[in-house]
mmCIF file of the C-alpha atoms, coordinates in Angstrom:
data_MODEL
# 
_entry.id   MODEL 
# 
loop_
_atom_site.group_PDB 
_atom_site.id 
_atom_site.type_symbol 
_atom_site.label_atom_id 
_atom_site.label_alt_id 
_atom_site.label_comp_id 
_atom_site.label_asym_id 
_atom_site.label_entity_id 
_atom_site.label_seq_id 
_atom_site.pdbx_PDB_ins_code 
_atom_site.Cartn_x 
_atom_site.Cartn_y 
_atom_site.Cartn_z 
_atom_site.occupancy 
_atom_site.B_iso_or_equiv 
_atom_site.pdbx_formal_charge 
_atom_site.auth_seq_id 
_atom_site.auth_comp_id 
_atom_site.auth_asym_id 
_atom_site.auth_atom_id 
_atom_site.pdbx_PDB_model_num 
ATOM 1   C CA . ASP A 1 1   ? -128.434 32.438 -66.256  1.00 0.00 ? 1   ASP A CA 1 
ATOM 2   C CA . SER A 1 2   ? -130.153 33.114 -69.479  1.00 0.00 ? 2   SER A CA 1 
ATOM 3   C CA . PRO A 1 3   ? -129.879 36.532 -69.465  1.00 0.00 ? 3   PRO A CA 1 
ATOM 4   C CA . THR A 1 4   ? -126.772 36.842 -68.610  1.00 0.00 ? 4   THR A CA 1 
ATOM 5   C CA . PHE A 1 5   ? -124.869 34.014 -70.975  1.00 0.00 ? 5   PHE A CA 1 
ATOM 6   C CA . VAL A 1 6   ? -126.538 36.522 -74.067  1.00 0.00 ? 6   VAL A CA 1 
ATOM 7   C CA . SER A 1 7   ? -124.845 39.684 -72.831  1.00 0.00 ? 7   SER A CA 1 
ATOM 8   C CA . TYR A 1 8   ? -121.372 37.249 -72.493  1.00 0.00 ? 8   TYR A CA 1 
ATOM 9   C CA . LEU A 1 9   ? -121.888 36.124 -75.929  1.00 0.00 ? 9   LEU A CA 1 
ATOM 10  C CA . THR A 1 10  ? -122.362 40.323 -76.867  1.00 0.00 ? 10  THR A CA 1 
ATOM 11  C CA . TRP A 1 11  ? -119.579 41.321 -75.844  1.00 0.00 ? 11  TRP A CA 1 
ATOM 12  C CA . LEU A 1 12  ? -117.755 38.971 -77.178  1.00 0.00 ? 12  LEU A CA 1 
ATOM 13  C CA . SER A 1 13  ? -118.834 39.433 -80.532  1.00 0.00 ? 13  SER A CA 1 
ATOM 14  C CA . ASP A 1 14  ? -117.857 41.561 -82.976  1.00 0.00 ? 14  ASP A CA 1 
ATOM 15  C CA . ALA A 1 15  ? -121.001 40.783 -85.350  1.00 0.00 ? 15  ALA A CA 1 
ATOM 16  C CA . VAL A 1 16  ? -124.102 39.865 -83.823  1.00 0.00 ? 16  VAL A CA 1 
ATOM 17  C CA . GLY A 1 17  ? -127.292 39.696 -85.645  1.00 0.00 ? 17  GLY A CA 1 
ATOM 18  C CA . ILE A 1 18  ? -130.159 37.577 -87.524  1.00 0.00 ? 18  ILE A CA 1 
ATOM 19  C CA . GLY A 1 19  ? -129.521 35.580 -90.519  1.00 0.00 ? 19  GLY A CA 1 
ATOM 20  C CA . ARG A 1 20  ? -131.148 32.594 -92.435  1.00 0.00 ? 20  ARG A CA 1 
ATOM 21  C CA . VAL A 1 21  ? -129.079 29.536 -93.957  1.00 0.00 ? 21  VAL A CA 1 
ATOM 22  C CA . THR A 1 22  ? -129.151 30.013 -97.701  1.00 0.00 ? 22  THR A CA 1 
ATOM 23  C CA . GLU A 1 23  ? -126.608 26.961 -98.719  1.00 0.00 ? 23  GLU A CA 1 
ATOM 24  C CA . ILE A 1 24  ? -124.149 24.151 -96.815  1.00 0.00 ? 24  ILE A CA 1 
ATOM 25  C CA . ARG A 1 25  ? -120.604 24.179 -98.236  1.00 0.00 ? 25  ARG A CA 1 
ATOM 26  C CA . HIS A 1 26  ? -118.747 20.980 -97.837  1.00 0.00 ? 26  HIS A CA 1 
ATOM 27  C CA . SER A 1 27  ? -114.657 21.875 -99.289  1.00 0.00 ? 27  SER A CA 1 
ATOM 28  C CA . LEU A 1 28  ? -113.761 18.510 -99.876  1.00 0.00 ? 28  LEU A CA 1 
ATOM 29  C CA . GLN A 1 29  ? -110.390 20.131 -100.651 1.00 0.00 ? 29  GLN A CA 1 
ATOM 30  C CA . GLY A 1 30  ? -108.559 22.239 -98.537  1.00 0.00 ? 30  GLY A CA 1 
ATOM 31  C CA . ASP A 1 31  ? -108.613 23.748 -94.605  1.00 0.00 ? 31  ASP A CA 1 
ATOM 32  C CA . LEU A 1 32  ? -112.319 25.103 -94.471  1.00 0.00 ? 32  LEU A CA 1 
ATOM 33  C CA . PRO A 1 33  ? -114.635 21.504 -94.287  1.00 0.00 ? 33  PRO A CA 1 
ATOM 34  C CA . THR A 1 34  ? -117.722 23.497 -93.889  1.00 0.00 ? 34  THR A CA 1 
ATOM 35  C CA . LEU A 1 35  ? -118.783 27.147 -95.042  1.00 0.00 ? 35  LEU A CA 1 
ATOM 36  C CA . LEU A 1 36  ? -122.476 28.412 -94.188  1.00 0.00 ? 36  LEU A CA 1 
ATOM 37  C CA . VAL A 1 37  ? -123.852 31.013 -95.864  1.00 0.00 ? 37  VAL A CA 1 
ATOM 38  C CA . VAL A 1 38  ? -126.372 32.982 -94.660  1.00 0.00 ? 38  VAL A CA 1 
ATOM 39  C CA . SER A 1 39  ? -128.488 36.071 -95.588  1.00 0.00 ? 39  SER A CA 1 
ATOM 40  C CA . VAL A 1 40  ? -128.452 38.335 -93.028  1.00 0.00 ? 40  VAL A CA 1 
ATOM 41  C CA . ASP A 1 41  ? -131.924 40.059 -91.996  1.00 0.00 ? 41  ASP A CA 1 
ATOM 42  C CA . LEU A 1 42  ? -131.202 41.990 -89.300  1.00 0.00 ? 42  LEU A CA 1 
ATOM 43  C CA . VAL A 1 43  ? -127.762 43.606 -87.319  1.00 0.00 ? 43  VAL A CA 1 
ATOM 44  C CA . ARG A 1 44  ? -128.151 44.101 -83.944  1.00 0.00 ? 44  ARG A CA 1 
ATOM 45  C CA . LYS A 1 45  ? -124.353 44.696 -83.796  1.00 0.00 ? 45  LYS A CA 1 
ATOM 46  C CA . GLY A 1 46  ? -120.914 45.300 -85.789  1.00 0.00 ? 46  GLY A CA 1 
ATOM 47  C CA . GLU A 1 47  ? -119.950 47.915 -88.339  1.00 0.00 ? 47  GLU A CA 1 
ATOM 48  C CA . ASN A 1 48  ? -120.270 47.057 -92.631  1.00 0.00 ? 48  ASN A CA 1 
ATOM 49  C CA . ILE A 1 49  ? -121.213 43.629 -92.167  1.00 0.00 ? 49  ILE A CA 1 
ATOM 50  C CA . PRO A 1 50  ? -122.309 41.794 -95.339  1.00 0.00 ? 50  PRO A CA 1 
ATOM 51  C CA . ALA A 1 51  ? -125.886 41.308 -96.363  1.00 0.00 ? 51  ALA A CA 1 
ATOM 52  C CA . THR A 1 52  ? -124.666 37.538 -97.100  1.00 0.00 ? 52  THR A CA 1 
ATOM 53  C CA . LEU A 1 53  ? -121.765 35.796 -95.055  1.00 0.00 ? 53  LEU A CA 1 
ATOM 54  C CA . GLU A 1 54  ? -120.193 32.557 -94.320  1.00 0.00 ? 54  GLU A CA 1 
ATOM 55  C CA . ILE A 1 55  ? -119.629 30.679 -91.364  1.00 0.00 ? 55  ILE A CA 1 
ATOM 56  C CA . VAL A 1 56  ? -116.520 28.645 -91.345  1.00 0.00 ? 56  VAL A CA 1 
ATOM 57  C CA . GLN A 1 57  ? -117.090 25.427 -89.433  1.00 0.00 ? 57  GLN A CA 1 
ATOM 58  C CA . ASN A 1 58  ? -114.439 23.218 -88.914  1.00 0.00 ? 58  ASN A CA 1 
ATOM 59  C CA . GLY A 1 59  ? -116.905 19.831 -88.717  1.00 0.00 ? 59  GLY A CA 1 
ATOM 60  C CA . GLY A 1 60  ? -118.035 18.129 -91.501  1.00 0.00 ? 60  GLY A CA 1 
ATOM 61  C CA . PRO A 1 61  ? -116.734 16.204 -94.367  1.00 0.00 ? 61  PRO A CA 1 
ATOM 62  C CA . HIS A 1 62  ? -113.653 17.179 -96.643  1.00 0.00 ? 62  HIS A CA 1 
ATOM 63  C CA . PHE A 1 63  ? -110.673 15.143 -98.189  1.00 0.00 ? 63  PHE A CA 1 
ATOM 64  C CA . SER A 1 64  ? -108.342 13.723 -95.897  1.00 0.00 ? 64  SER A CA 1 
ATOM 65  C CA . THR A 1 65  ? -105.172 13.254 -97.872  1.00 0.00 ? 65  THR A CA 1 
ATOM 66  C CA . THR A 1 66  ? -103.977 11.490 -94.468  1.00 0.00 ? 66  THR A CA 1 
ATOM 67  C CA . TYR A 1 67  ? -106.465 8.427  -96.262  1.00 0.00 ? 67  TYR A CA 1 
ATOM 68  C CA . GLN A 1 68  ? -107.052 9.491  -99.618  1.00 0.00 ? 68  GLN A CA 1 
ATOM 69  C CA . GLN A 1 69  ? -111.321 9.388  -99.239  1.00 0.00 ? 69  GLN A CA 1 
ATOM 70  C CA . ILE A 1 70  ? -113.377 11.718 -98.550  1.00 0.00 ? 70  ILE A CA 1 
ATOM 71  C CA . VAL A 1 71  ? -113.814 11.910 -94.210  1.00 0.00 ? 71  VAL A CA 1 
ATOM 72  C CA . THR A 1 72  ? -116.282 12.931 -92.066  1.00 0.00 ? 72  THR A CA 1 
ATOM 73  C CA . LEU A 1 73  ? -115.178 15.732 -88.854  1.00 0.00 ? 73  LEU A CA 1 
ATOM 74  C CA . VAL A 1 74  ? -117.291 16.152 -85.934  1.00 0.00 ? 74  VAL A CA 1 
ATOM 75  C CA . SER A 1 75  ? -116.656 18.998 -83.802  1.00 0.00 ? 75  SER A CA 1 
ATOM 76  C CA . THR A 1 76  ? -118.246 18.656 -80.400  1.00 0.00 ? 76  THR A CA 1 
ATOM 77  C CA . ASN A 1 77  ? -118.376 22.657 -79.953  1.00 0.00 ? 77  ASN A CA 1 
ATOM 78  C CA . GLU A 1 78  ? -120.786 23.453 -83.259  1.00 0.00 ? 78  GLU A CA 1 
ATOM 79  C CA . PRO A 1 79  ? -124.199 23.669 -83.024  1.00 0.00 ? 79  PRO A CA 1 
ATOM 80  C CA . ASP A 1 80  ? -125.598 21.955 -86.809  1.00 0.00 ? 80  ASP A CA 1 
ATOM 81  C CA . PHE A 1 81  ? -127.636 24.236 -89.226  1.00 0.00 ? 81  PHE A CA 1 
ATOM 82  C CA . VAL A 1 82  ? -129.839 23.271 -91.876  1.00 0.00 ? 82  VAL A CA 1 
ATOM 83  C CA . VAL A 1 83  ? -130.959 25.197 -94.806  1.00 0.00 ? 83  VAL A CA 1 
ATOM 84  C CA . GLY A 1 84  ? -133.656 28.091 -94.371  1.00 0.00 ? 84  GLY A CA 1 
ATOM 85  C CA . GLU A 1 85  ? -132.991 27.697 -90.073  1.00 0.00 ? 85  GLU A CA 1 
ATOM 86  C CA . GLN A 1 86  ? -133.245 31.385 -88.711  1.00 0.00 ? 86  GLN A CA 1 
ATOM 87  C CA . ALA A 1 87  ? -130.845 31.787 -85.984  1.00 0.00 ? 87  ALA A CA 1 
ATOM 88  C CA . PHE A 1 88  ? -129.370 34.719 -83.963  1.00 0.00 ? 88  PHE A CA 1 
ATOM 89  C CA . LEU A 1 89  ? -125.993 34.566 -84.911  1.00 0.00 ? 89  LEU A CA 1 
ATOM 90  C CA . PHE A 1 90  ? -122.622 35.398 -82.537  1.00 0.00 ? 90  PHE A CA 1 
ATOM 91  C CA . LEU A 1 91  ? -119.660 36.297 -84.747  1.00 0.00 ? 91  LEU A CA 1 
ATOM 92  C CA . SER A 1 92  ? -116.412 36.958 -84.458  1.00 0.00 ? 92  SER A CA 1 
ATOM 93  C CA . GLY A 1 93  ? -114.234 37.985 -87.920  1.00 0.00 ? 93  GLY A CA 1 
ATOM 94  C CA . ASN A 1 94  ? -112.749 40.978 -89.362  1.00 0.00 ? 94  ASN A CA 1 
ATOM 95  C CA . THR A 1 95  ? -114.950 44.602 -88.419  1.00 0.00 ? 95  THR A CA 1 
ATOM 96  C CA . ALA A 1 96  ? -113.579 47.363 -87.776  1.00 0.00 ? 96  ALA A CA 1 
ATOM 97  C CA . THR A 1 97  ? -114.492 46.340 -84.250  1.00 0.00 ? 97  THR A CA 1 
ATOM 98  C CA . SER A 1 98  ? -112.209 42.985 -84.183  1.00 0.00 ? 98  SER A CA 1 
ATOM 99  C CA . ALA A 1 99  ? -109.791 45.164 -85.984  1.00 0.00 ? 99  ALA A CA 1 
ATOM 100 C CA . ALA A 1 100 ? -109.885 48.297 -83.369  1.00 0.00 ? 100 ALA A CA 1 
ATOM 101 C CA . LYS A 1 101 ? -109.254 45.441 -81.121  1.00 0.00 ? 101 LYS A CA 1 
ATOM 102 C CA . GLY A 1 102 ? -105.869 44.386 -82.553  1.00 0.00 ? 102 GLY A CA 1 
ATOM 103 C CA . ARG A 1 103 ? -107.663 40.706 -83.411  1.00 0.00 ? 103 ARG A CA 1 
ATOM 104 C CA . GLU A 1 104 ? -107.887 39.709 -87.199  1.00 0.00 ? 104 GLU A CA 1 
ATOM 105 C CA . GLU A 1 105 ? -108.574 36.977 -88.330  1.00 0.00 ? 105 GLU A CA 1 
ATOM 106 C CA . LYS A 1 106 ? -105.658 35.711 -90.352  1.00 0.00 ? 106 LYS A CA 1 
ATOM 107 C CA . SER A 1 107 ? -106.721 32.657 -92.102  1.00 0.00 ? 107 SER A CA 1 
ATOM 108 C CA . LEU A 1 108 ? -110.560 34.370 -92.757  1.00 0.00 ? 108 LEU A CA 1 
ATOM 109 C CA . ALA A 1 109 ? -111.616 36.423 -95.716  1.00 0.00 ? 109 ALA A CA 1 
ATOM 110 C CA . ALA A 1 110 ? -113.579 39.806 -95.212  1.00 0.00 ? 110 ALA A CA 1 
ATOM 111 C CA . ASN A 1 111 ? -116.939 37.736 -95.265  1.00 0.00 ? 111 ASN A CA 1 
ATOM 112 C CA . GLN A 1 112 ? -116.214 34.732 -93.246  1.00 0.00 ? 112 GLN A CA 1 
ATOM 113 C CA . PHE A 1 113 ? -116.791 34.501 -89.256  1.00 0.00 ? 113 PHE A CA 1 
ATOM 114 C CA . THR A 1 114 ? -116.683 32.310 -87.052  1.00 0.00 ? 114 THR A CA 1 
ATOM 115 C CA . LEU A 1 115 ? -118.966 31.621 -84.113  1.00 0.00 ? 115 LEU A CA 1 
ATOM 116 C CA . VAL A 1 116 ? -118.068 32.493 -80.521  1.00 0.00 ? 116 VAL A CA 1 
ATOM 117 C CA . ASP A 1 117 ? -118.024 29.387 -78.205  1.00 0.00 ? 117 ASP A CA 1 
ATOM 118 C CA . GLY A 1 118 ? -120.207 27.658 -80.687  1.00 0.00 ? 118 GLY A CA 1 
ATOM 119 C CA . ALA A 1 119 ? -123.040 29.336 -79.658  1.00 0.00 ? 119 ALA A CA 1 
ATOM 120 C CA . LYS A 1 120 ? -126.260 30.099 -82.004  1.00 0.00 ? 120 LYS A CA 1 
ATOM 121 C CA . PHE A 1 121 ? -130.359 30.986 -81.093  1.00 0.00 ? 121 PHE A CA 1 
ATOM 122 C CA . THR A 1 122 ? -132.384 29.122 -83.868  1.00 0.00 ? 122 THR A CA 1 
ATOM 123 C CA . ILE A 1 123 ? -135.795 31.035 -84.276  1.00 0.00 ? 123 ILE A CA 1 
ATOM 124 C CA . VAL A 1 124 ? -138.133 28.101 -83.548  1.00 0.00 ? 124 VAL A CA 1 
ATOM 125 C CA . ASN A 1 125 ? -141.447 30.112 -84.109  1.00 0.00 ? 125 ASN A CA 1 
ATOM 126 C CA . SER A 1 126 ? -142.789 33.311 -85.184  1.00 0.00 ? 126 SER A CA 1 
ATOM 127 C CA . SER A 1 127 ? -144.999 33.394 -82.051  1.00 0.00 ? 127 SER A CA 1 
ATOM 128 C CA . GLY A 1 128 ? -140.903 34.693 -80.843  1.00 0.00 ? 128 GLY A CA 1 
ATOM 129 C CA . ALA A 1 129 ? -139.547 31.867 -79.218  1.00 0.00 ? 129 ALA A CA 1 
ATOM 130 C CA . ALA A 1 130 ? -135.408 31.359 -79.825  1.00 0.00 ? 130 ALA A CA 1 
ATOM 131 C CA . THR A 1 131 ? -133.451 27.985 -78.681  1.00 0.00 ? 131 THR A CA 1 
ATOM 132 C CA . ALA A 1 132 ? -130.191 28.871 -77.603  1.00 0.00 ? 132 ALA A CA 1 
ATOM 133 C CA . THR A 1 133 ? -127.884 25.601 -78.730  1.00 0.00 ? 133 THR A CA 1 
ATOM 134 C CA . TYR A 1 134 ? -124.693 26.191 -77.174  1.00 0.00 ? 134 TYR A CA 1 
ATOM 135 C CA . ASN A 1 135 ? -121.617 23.289 -77.606  1.00 0.00 ? 135 ASN A CA 1 
ATOM 136 C CA . THR A 1 136 ? -124.806 21.599 -79.673  1.00 0.00 ? 136 THR A CA 1 
ATOM 137 C CA . ARG A 1 137 ? -126.530 20.987 -76.049  1.00 0.00 ? 137 ARG A CA 1 
ATOM 138 C CA . ILE A 1 138 ? -130.190 22.497 -75.748  1.00 0.00 ? 138 ILE A CA 1 
ATOM 139 C CA . GLU A 1 139 ? -129.537 24.569 -73.364  1.00 0.00 ? 139 GLU A CA 1 
ATOM 140 C CA . VAL A 1 140 ? -132.701 27.354 -72.597  1.00 0.00 ? 140 VAL A CA 1 
ATOM 141 C CA . THR A 1 141 ? -135.946 28.697 -74.759  1.00 0.00 ? 141 THR A CA 1 
ATOM 142 C CA . LEU A 1 142 ? -135.999 32.271 -74.532  1.00 0.00 ? 142 LEU A CA 1 
ATOM 143 C CA . SER A 1 143 ? -138.300 34.800 -76.302  1.00 0.00 ? 143 SER A CA 1 
ATOM 144 C CA . VAL A 1 144 ? -137.151 37.010 -79.491  1.00 0.00 ? 144 VAL A CA 1 
ATOM 145 C CA . ALA A 1 145 ? -137.823 39.990 -77.299  1.00 0.00 ? 145 ALA A CA 1 
ATOM 146 C CA . SER A 1 146 ? -135.730 39.079 -74.336  1.00 0.00 ? 146 SER A CA 1 
ATOM 147 C CA . ILE A 1 147 ? -132.764 38.000 -76.550  1.00 0.00 ? 147 ILE A CA 1 
ATOM 148 C CA . ASN A 1 148 ? -132.889 41.644 -78.044  1.00 0.00 ? 148 ASN A CA 1 
ATOM 149 C CA . SER A 1 149 ? -133.443 43.136 -74.542  1.00 0.00 ? 149 SER A CA 1 
ATOM 150 C CA . GLN A 1 150 ? -130.218 41.308 -73.293  1.00 0.00 ? 150 GLN A CA 1 
ATOM 151 C CA . ILE A 1 151 ? -128.329 41.579 -76.901  1.00 0.00 ? 151 ILE A CA 1 
ATOM 152 C CA . ASP A 1 152 ? -128.869 46.072 -75.638  1.00 0.00 ? 152 ASP A CA 1 
ATOM 153 C CA . ARG A 1 153 ? -127.881 46.227 -72.507  1.00 0.00 ? 153 ARG A CA 1 
ATOM 154 C CA . ALA A 1 154 ? -124.522 44.789 -73.003  1.00 0.00 ? 154 ALA A CA 1 
ATOM 155 C CA . ARG A 1 155 ? -123.941 46.728 -76.259  1.00 0.00 ? 155 ARG A CA 1 
ATOM 156 C CA . THR A 1 156 ? -124.955 49.895 -74.120  1.00 0.00 ? 156 THR A CA 1 
ATOM 157 C CA . ALA A 1 157 ? -122.601 48.512 -70.978  1.00 0.00 ? 157 ALA A CA 1 
ATOM 158 C CA . GLN A 1 158 ? -119.591 48.006 -72.982  1.00 0.00 ? 158 GLN A CA 1 
ATOM 159 C CA . LYS A 1 159 ? -120.410 51.863 -74.710  1.00 0.00 ? 159 LYS A CA 1 
ATOM 160 C CA . THR A 1 160 ? -120.145 52.802 -71.572  1.00 0.00 ? 160 THR A CA 1 
ATOM 161 C CA . LEU A 1 161 ? -116.744 51.185 -70.472  1.00 0.00 ? 161 LEU A CA 1 
ATOM 162 C CA . CYS A 1 162 ? -115.308 51.624 -73.839  1.00 0.00 ? 162 CYS A CA 1 
ATOM 163 C CA . HIS A 1 163 ? -115.894 55.261 -73.716  1.00 0.00 ? 163 HIS A CA 1 
# 
C-alpha cells in the first residue's frame, strides 16, 4: 500500500523534505564514494535542517587501494540521481531527532545524511506527480498532495504516541 509506505518512511526518518540535487561529487579517495549536494526547498520533518545538505551514497567511482585504480561500486539499494532533479527525500542523520533517539551517526558530518531504506520520490512534473524509487525499483506514482498528506498523518501520529 503506497500511503503506508510513505508513513513508514516518515516514521523512520530524522528529516523529510523536498530538495533539488545541485551537484554530484565522486570521492576518488576515501570511504565516501558519492556525495549528493542538495538544496533544500521545503522541510516537512526535522529541526535545524541546513539549507544545503549532502547525501552520502555508497555507490559510484572511487580509488581502490586494492586494485590501485579508479573502480565503480554499484549499490543495489540506492537510487540514481541527476543534477537538477527535485525529490521528496527521507533522511537519516545527525539531527535533534536522532540525538534524542540516541542514534547519532558518528561517521557523518552535521550536514550529511543517508537515505532511509534507499527511497526517494522524484517529482516528475509541475502538475504534481511524484514517482517512488525504492531500492532502485520503480514502485508507484503518487500525487505530491497525497505524499504531503501521508507525511502530515504520520507526523501527527508520531507526536501523539511520543508525547
